[in-house]
XYZ file of C-alpha atoms in Angstrom:
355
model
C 134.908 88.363 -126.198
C 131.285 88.458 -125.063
C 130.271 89.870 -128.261
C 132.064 86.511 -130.157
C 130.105 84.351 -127.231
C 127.078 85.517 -128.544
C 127.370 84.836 -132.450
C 128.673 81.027 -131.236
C 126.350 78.293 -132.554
C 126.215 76.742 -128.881
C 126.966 78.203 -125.493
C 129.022 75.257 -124.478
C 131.767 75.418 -126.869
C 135.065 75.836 -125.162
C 136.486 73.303 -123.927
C 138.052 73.814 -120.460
C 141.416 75.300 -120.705
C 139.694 77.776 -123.035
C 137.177 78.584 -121.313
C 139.241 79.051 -117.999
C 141.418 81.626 -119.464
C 138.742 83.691 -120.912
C 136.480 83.308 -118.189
C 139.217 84.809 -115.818
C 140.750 87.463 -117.899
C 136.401 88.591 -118.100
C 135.667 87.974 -114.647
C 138.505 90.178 -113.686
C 137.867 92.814 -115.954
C 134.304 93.170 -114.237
C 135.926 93.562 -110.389
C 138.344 96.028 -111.291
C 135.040 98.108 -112.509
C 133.177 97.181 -109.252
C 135.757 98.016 -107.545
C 136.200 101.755 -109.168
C 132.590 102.557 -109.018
C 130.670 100.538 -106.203
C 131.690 101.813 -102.689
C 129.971 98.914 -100.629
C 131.864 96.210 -102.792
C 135.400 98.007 -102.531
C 135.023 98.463 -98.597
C 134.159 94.505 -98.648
C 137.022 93.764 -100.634
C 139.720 95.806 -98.724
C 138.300 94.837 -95.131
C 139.152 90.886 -96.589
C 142.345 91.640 -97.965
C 141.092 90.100 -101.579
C 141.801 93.165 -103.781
C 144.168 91.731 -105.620
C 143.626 90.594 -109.490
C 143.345 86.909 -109.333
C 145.373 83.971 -110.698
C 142.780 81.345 -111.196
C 138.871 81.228 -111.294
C 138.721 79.856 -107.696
C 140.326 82.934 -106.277
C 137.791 85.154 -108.221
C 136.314 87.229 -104.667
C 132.829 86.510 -104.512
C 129.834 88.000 -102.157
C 127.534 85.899 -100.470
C 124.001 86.141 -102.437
C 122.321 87.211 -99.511
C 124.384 90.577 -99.666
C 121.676 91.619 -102.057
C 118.792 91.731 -99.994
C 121.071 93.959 -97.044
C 122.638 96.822 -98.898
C 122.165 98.406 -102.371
C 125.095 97.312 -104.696
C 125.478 99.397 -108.089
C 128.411 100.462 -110.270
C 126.646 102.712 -112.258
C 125.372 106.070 -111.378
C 121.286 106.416 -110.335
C 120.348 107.960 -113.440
C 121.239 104.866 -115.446
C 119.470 102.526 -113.717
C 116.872 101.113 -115.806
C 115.410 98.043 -114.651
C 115.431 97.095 -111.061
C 115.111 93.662 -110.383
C 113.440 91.876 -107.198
C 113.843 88.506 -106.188
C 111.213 86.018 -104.837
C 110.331 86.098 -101.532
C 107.713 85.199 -98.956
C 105.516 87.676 -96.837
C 107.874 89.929 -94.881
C 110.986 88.424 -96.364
C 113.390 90.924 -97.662
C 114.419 90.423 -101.187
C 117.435 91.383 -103.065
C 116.810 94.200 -105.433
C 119.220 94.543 -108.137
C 120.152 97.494 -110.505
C 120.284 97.018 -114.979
C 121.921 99.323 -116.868
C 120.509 99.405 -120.671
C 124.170 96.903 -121.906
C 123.440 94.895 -119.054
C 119.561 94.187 -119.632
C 120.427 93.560 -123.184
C 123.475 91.463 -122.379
C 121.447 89.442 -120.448
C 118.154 89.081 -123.060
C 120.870 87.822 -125.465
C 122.674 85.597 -123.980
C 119.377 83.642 -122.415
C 118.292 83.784 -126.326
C 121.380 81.391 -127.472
C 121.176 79.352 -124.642
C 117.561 78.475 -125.025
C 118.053 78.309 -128.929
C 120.502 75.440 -127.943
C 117.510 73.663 -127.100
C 114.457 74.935 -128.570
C 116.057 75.216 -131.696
C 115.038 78.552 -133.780
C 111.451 77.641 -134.499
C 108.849 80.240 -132.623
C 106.184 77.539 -131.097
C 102.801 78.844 -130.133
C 103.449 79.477 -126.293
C 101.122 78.512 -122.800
C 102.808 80.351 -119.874
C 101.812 78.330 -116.934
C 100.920 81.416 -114.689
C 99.182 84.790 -114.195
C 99.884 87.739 -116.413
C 102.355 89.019 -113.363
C 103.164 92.238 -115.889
C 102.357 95.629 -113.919
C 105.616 97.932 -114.380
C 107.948 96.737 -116.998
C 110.782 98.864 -115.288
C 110.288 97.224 -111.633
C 109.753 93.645 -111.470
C 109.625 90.532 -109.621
C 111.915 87.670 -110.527
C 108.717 85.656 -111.336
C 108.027 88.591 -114.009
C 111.540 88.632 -114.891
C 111.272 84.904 -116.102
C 107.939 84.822 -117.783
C 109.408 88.318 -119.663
C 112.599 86.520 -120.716
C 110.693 82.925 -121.687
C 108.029 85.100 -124.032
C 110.898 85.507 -126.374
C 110.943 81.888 -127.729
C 107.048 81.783 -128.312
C 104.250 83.311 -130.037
C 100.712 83.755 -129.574
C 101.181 83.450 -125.917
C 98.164 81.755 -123.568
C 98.526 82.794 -119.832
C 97.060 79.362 -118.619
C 96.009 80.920 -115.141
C 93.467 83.629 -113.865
C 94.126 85.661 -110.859
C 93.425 82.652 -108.526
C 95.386 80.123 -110.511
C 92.726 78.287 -111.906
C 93.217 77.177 -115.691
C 91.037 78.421 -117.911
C 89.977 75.645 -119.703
C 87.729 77.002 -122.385
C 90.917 79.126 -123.444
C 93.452 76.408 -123.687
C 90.868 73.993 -125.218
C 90.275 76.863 -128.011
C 94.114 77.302 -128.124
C 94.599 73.517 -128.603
C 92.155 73.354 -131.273
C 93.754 76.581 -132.987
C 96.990 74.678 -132.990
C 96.263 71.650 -133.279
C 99.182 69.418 -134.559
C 101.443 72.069 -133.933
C 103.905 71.659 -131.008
C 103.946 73.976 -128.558
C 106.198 75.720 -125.887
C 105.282 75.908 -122.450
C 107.207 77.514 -119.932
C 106.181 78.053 -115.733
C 107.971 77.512 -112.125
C 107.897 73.890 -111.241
C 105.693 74.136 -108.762
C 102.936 76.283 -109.917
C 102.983 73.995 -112.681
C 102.824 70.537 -110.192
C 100.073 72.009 -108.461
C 97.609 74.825 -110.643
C 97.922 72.578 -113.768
C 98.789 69.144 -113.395
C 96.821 68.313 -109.699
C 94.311 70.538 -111.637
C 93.691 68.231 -114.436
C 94.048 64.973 -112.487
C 91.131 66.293 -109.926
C 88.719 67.513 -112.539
C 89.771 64.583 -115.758
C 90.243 67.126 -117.786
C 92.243 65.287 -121.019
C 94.785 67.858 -122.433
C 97.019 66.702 -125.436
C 100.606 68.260 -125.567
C 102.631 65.551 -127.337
C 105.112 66.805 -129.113
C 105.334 69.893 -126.766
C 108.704 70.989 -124.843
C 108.261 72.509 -121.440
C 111.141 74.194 -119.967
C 110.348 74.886 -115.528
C 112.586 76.269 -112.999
C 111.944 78.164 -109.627
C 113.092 75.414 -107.004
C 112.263 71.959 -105.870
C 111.609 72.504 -102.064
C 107.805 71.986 -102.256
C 107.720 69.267 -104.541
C 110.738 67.839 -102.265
C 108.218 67.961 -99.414
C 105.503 65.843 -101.284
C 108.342 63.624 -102.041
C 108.314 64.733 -105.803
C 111.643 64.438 -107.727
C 113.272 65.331 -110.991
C 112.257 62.196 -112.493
C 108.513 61.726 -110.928
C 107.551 65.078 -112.293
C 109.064 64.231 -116.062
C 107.163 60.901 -115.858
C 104.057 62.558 -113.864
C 103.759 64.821 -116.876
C 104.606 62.773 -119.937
C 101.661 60.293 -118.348
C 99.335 63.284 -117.916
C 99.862 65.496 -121.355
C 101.950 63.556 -123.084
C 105.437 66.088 -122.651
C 108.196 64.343 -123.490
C 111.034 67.132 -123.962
C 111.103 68.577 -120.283
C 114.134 70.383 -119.078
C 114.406 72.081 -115.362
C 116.795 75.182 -115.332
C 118.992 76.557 -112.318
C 118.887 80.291 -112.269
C 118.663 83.422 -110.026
C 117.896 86.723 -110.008
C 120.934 88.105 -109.148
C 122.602 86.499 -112.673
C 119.750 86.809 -114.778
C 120.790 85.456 -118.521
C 123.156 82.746 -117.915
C 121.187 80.544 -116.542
C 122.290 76.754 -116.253
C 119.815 74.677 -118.505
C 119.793 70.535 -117.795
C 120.524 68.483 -120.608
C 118.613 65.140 -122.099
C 120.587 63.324 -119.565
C 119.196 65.471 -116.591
C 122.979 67.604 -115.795
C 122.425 71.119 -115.207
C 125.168 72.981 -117.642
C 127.667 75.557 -117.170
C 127.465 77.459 -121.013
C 130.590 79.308 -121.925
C 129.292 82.912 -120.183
C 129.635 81.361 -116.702
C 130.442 78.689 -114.670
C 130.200 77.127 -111.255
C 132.381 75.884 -108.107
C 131.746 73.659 -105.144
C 133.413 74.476 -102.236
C 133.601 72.793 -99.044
C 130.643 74.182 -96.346
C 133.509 74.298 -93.689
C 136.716 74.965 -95.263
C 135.403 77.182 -98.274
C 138.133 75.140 -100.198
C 137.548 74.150 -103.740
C 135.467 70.634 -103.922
C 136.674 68.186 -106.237
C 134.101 66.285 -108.811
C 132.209 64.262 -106.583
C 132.437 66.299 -103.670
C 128.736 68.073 -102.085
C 129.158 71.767 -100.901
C 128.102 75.053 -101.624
C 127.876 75.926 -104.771
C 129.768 79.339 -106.150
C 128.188 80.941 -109.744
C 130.313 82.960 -112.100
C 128.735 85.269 -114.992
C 130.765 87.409 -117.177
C 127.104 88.972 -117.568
C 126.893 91.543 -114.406
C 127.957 94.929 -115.840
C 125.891 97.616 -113.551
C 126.500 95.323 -110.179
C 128.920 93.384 -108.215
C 127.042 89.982 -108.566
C 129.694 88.237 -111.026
C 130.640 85.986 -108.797
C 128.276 84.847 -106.164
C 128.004 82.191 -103.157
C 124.780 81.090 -102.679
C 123.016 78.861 -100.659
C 122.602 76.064 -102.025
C 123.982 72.762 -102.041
C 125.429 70.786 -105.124
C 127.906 68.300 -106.497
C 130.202 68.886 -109.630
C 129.381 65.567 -111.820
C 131.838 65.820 -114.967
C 133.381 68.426 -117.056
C 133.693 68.210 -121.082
C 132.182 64.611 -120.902
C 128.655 64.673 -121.193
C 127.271 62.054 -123.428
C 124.802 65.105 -124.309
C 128.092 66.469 -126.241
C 128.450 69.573 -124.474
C 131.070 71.388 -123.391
C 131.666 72.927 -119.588
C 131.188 71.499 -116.135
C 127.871 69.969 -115.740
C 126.209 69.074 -111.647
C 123.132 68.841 -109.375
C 121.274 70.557 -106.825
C 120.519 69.022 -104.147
C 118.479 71.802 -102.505
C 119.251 74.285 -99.971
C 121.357 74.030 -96.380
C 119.629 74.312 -93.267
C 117.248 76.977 -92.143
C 118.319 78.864 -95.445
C 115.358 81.243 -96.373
C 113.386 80.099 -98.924
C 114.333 81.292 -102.291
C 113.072 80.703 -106.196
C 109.443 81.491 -107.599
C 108.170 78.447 -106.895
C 109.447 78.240 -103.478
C 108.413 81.053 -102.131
C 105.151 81.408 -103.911
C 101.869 81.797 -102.127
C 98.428 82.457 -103.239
């Protein structure tokens, strides 16, 4: 079924009966095999009682995303592992570090591929990543690394906009710009390195950079910008004032379901596409939340093949908005993020990043 997923011509295709049923049969599939081959995850399971092949997408067991940063989880033997992934994290943090098999690493390049297609369309733009050239070991990387890695797909002739102490180099873009001029371009960074090493950049020294015409597509978390009182829609109008970006979209992603990430749509929802999807449930009650309803928000990925992280609890704190309905016409639930709970550890690249 993943296979058929992946020659689509959207991600957000099935509508929601569909989509249930395949999304269960997969999602089962995937803890039977973590169950058979990861020792940690089958002593969770048995100790709560939730072994058991479930009956709907709600009773799907799921580990709390912190789990990863506590205890190596794997389902394939050491010898396979061929990637290990690390997520952000601030100075003497622990971070989760989670195990790729070859089928899972390319899994997950594909599937971020049609997603991103969805909305960059097929056209290879001349690319500025808003950051450092992070690269050091292509088998053991950050999730900051993991997203620029991923992004580079969907450009060419890529500009790495910072130097080693986040300044722009200005004499490069300006020679980019003129070496593509009228050309749109892609850029791609973590909101706030973007906010602050580009855009407060800019503003302090005038420099005048024209990227009309250009899409931008951020992610990384909103807690710093939250804490300069900086919101979805300040930044989009922040940045179309600035450089002229009109096509902006924020993305909702983690390292420990790396692929499937949930894009936002022209009318700002984060989406669900067809290889995943997400639940609310209630902070107290760990009940299913209804549309409407804030709690903690569950992700599902049909993507994790090496590790137990198919269905996770993070976090973080959302609402469901719709499902099916978007005026953007696509298919799957669509929500919000409304930020982390309480003295939750900071999480995301541009949350937890320090110069």
């Amino acid at each position: 079924m993943l296979e058929q997923l992946l020659t689509q011509k959207t991600p957000y295709s099935l509508e929601k009966a569909k989509k249930k049923a395949m999304l269960l049969h997969e999602l089962n599939q995937l803890t039977a095999i973590h169950l058979q081959n990861c020792q940690p995850y089958r002593s969770i399971l048995q100790k709560s009682g939730v072994e058991h092949e479930a009956s709907s997408l709600e009773e799907v067991p799921f580990l709390p995303v912190q789990l990863f940063k506590m205890m190596p989880l794997y389902s394939i033997p050491p010898e396979e592992h061929f990637k290990v992934l690390t997520s952000s994290g601030t100075t003497g943090q622990q971070v989760s570090r989670i195990y790729i098999d070859r089928n899972t690493a390319q899994l997950q390049s594909r599937t971020l591929n049609v997603i991103v297609r969805n909305f960059l369309g097929n056209q290879r733009l001349p690319m500025i990543i808003v950051d450092t050239d992070t690269m050091k070991n292509r088998l053991q990387f950050s999730a900051r690394t993991a997203g620029i890695i991923g992004f580079s797909q969907f450009g060419r002739n890529h500009l790495y906009l910072l130097n080693h102490d986040m300044e722009v180099d200005w004499e490069r873009l300006y020679s980019f710009l003129e070496k593509h001029e009228g050309q749109p371009k892609f850029l791609f960074g973590f909101t706030f390195i973007i906010w602050e090493y580009f855009l407060k950049a800019a503003q302090r020294l005038k420099k005048k950079v024209d990227l009309s015409g250009s899409v931008l597509i951020h992610g990384g978390g909103w807690k710093k910008l939250q804490d300069q009182a900086v919101d979805n829609e300040t930044f989009k109008q922040v940045l179309l004032e600035e450089f002229g970006i009109s096509s902006i979209y924020n993305y909702y992603g983690m390292v420990e379901q790396v692929g499937s990430i949930f894009m936002e749509c022209e009318m700002g929802h984060l989406h669900a596409p067809d290889f995943a999807d997400v639940l609310i449930r209630n902070p107290d009650t760990m009940r299913p939340a209804a549309i409407g309803e804030t709690g903690l928000i569950q992700v599902l990925s049909i993507l994790p093949k090496s590790y137990p992280g198919h269905s996770l609890l993070t976090e973080d704190i959302g609402v469901l908005v719709g499902e099916d309905n978007c005026p953007c016409g696509r298919y799957g639930k669509y929500f919000h993020v409304h930020g982390r709970i309480p003295k939750a550890e900071a999480r995301g690249c541009s949350d937890t990043f320090t110069k």
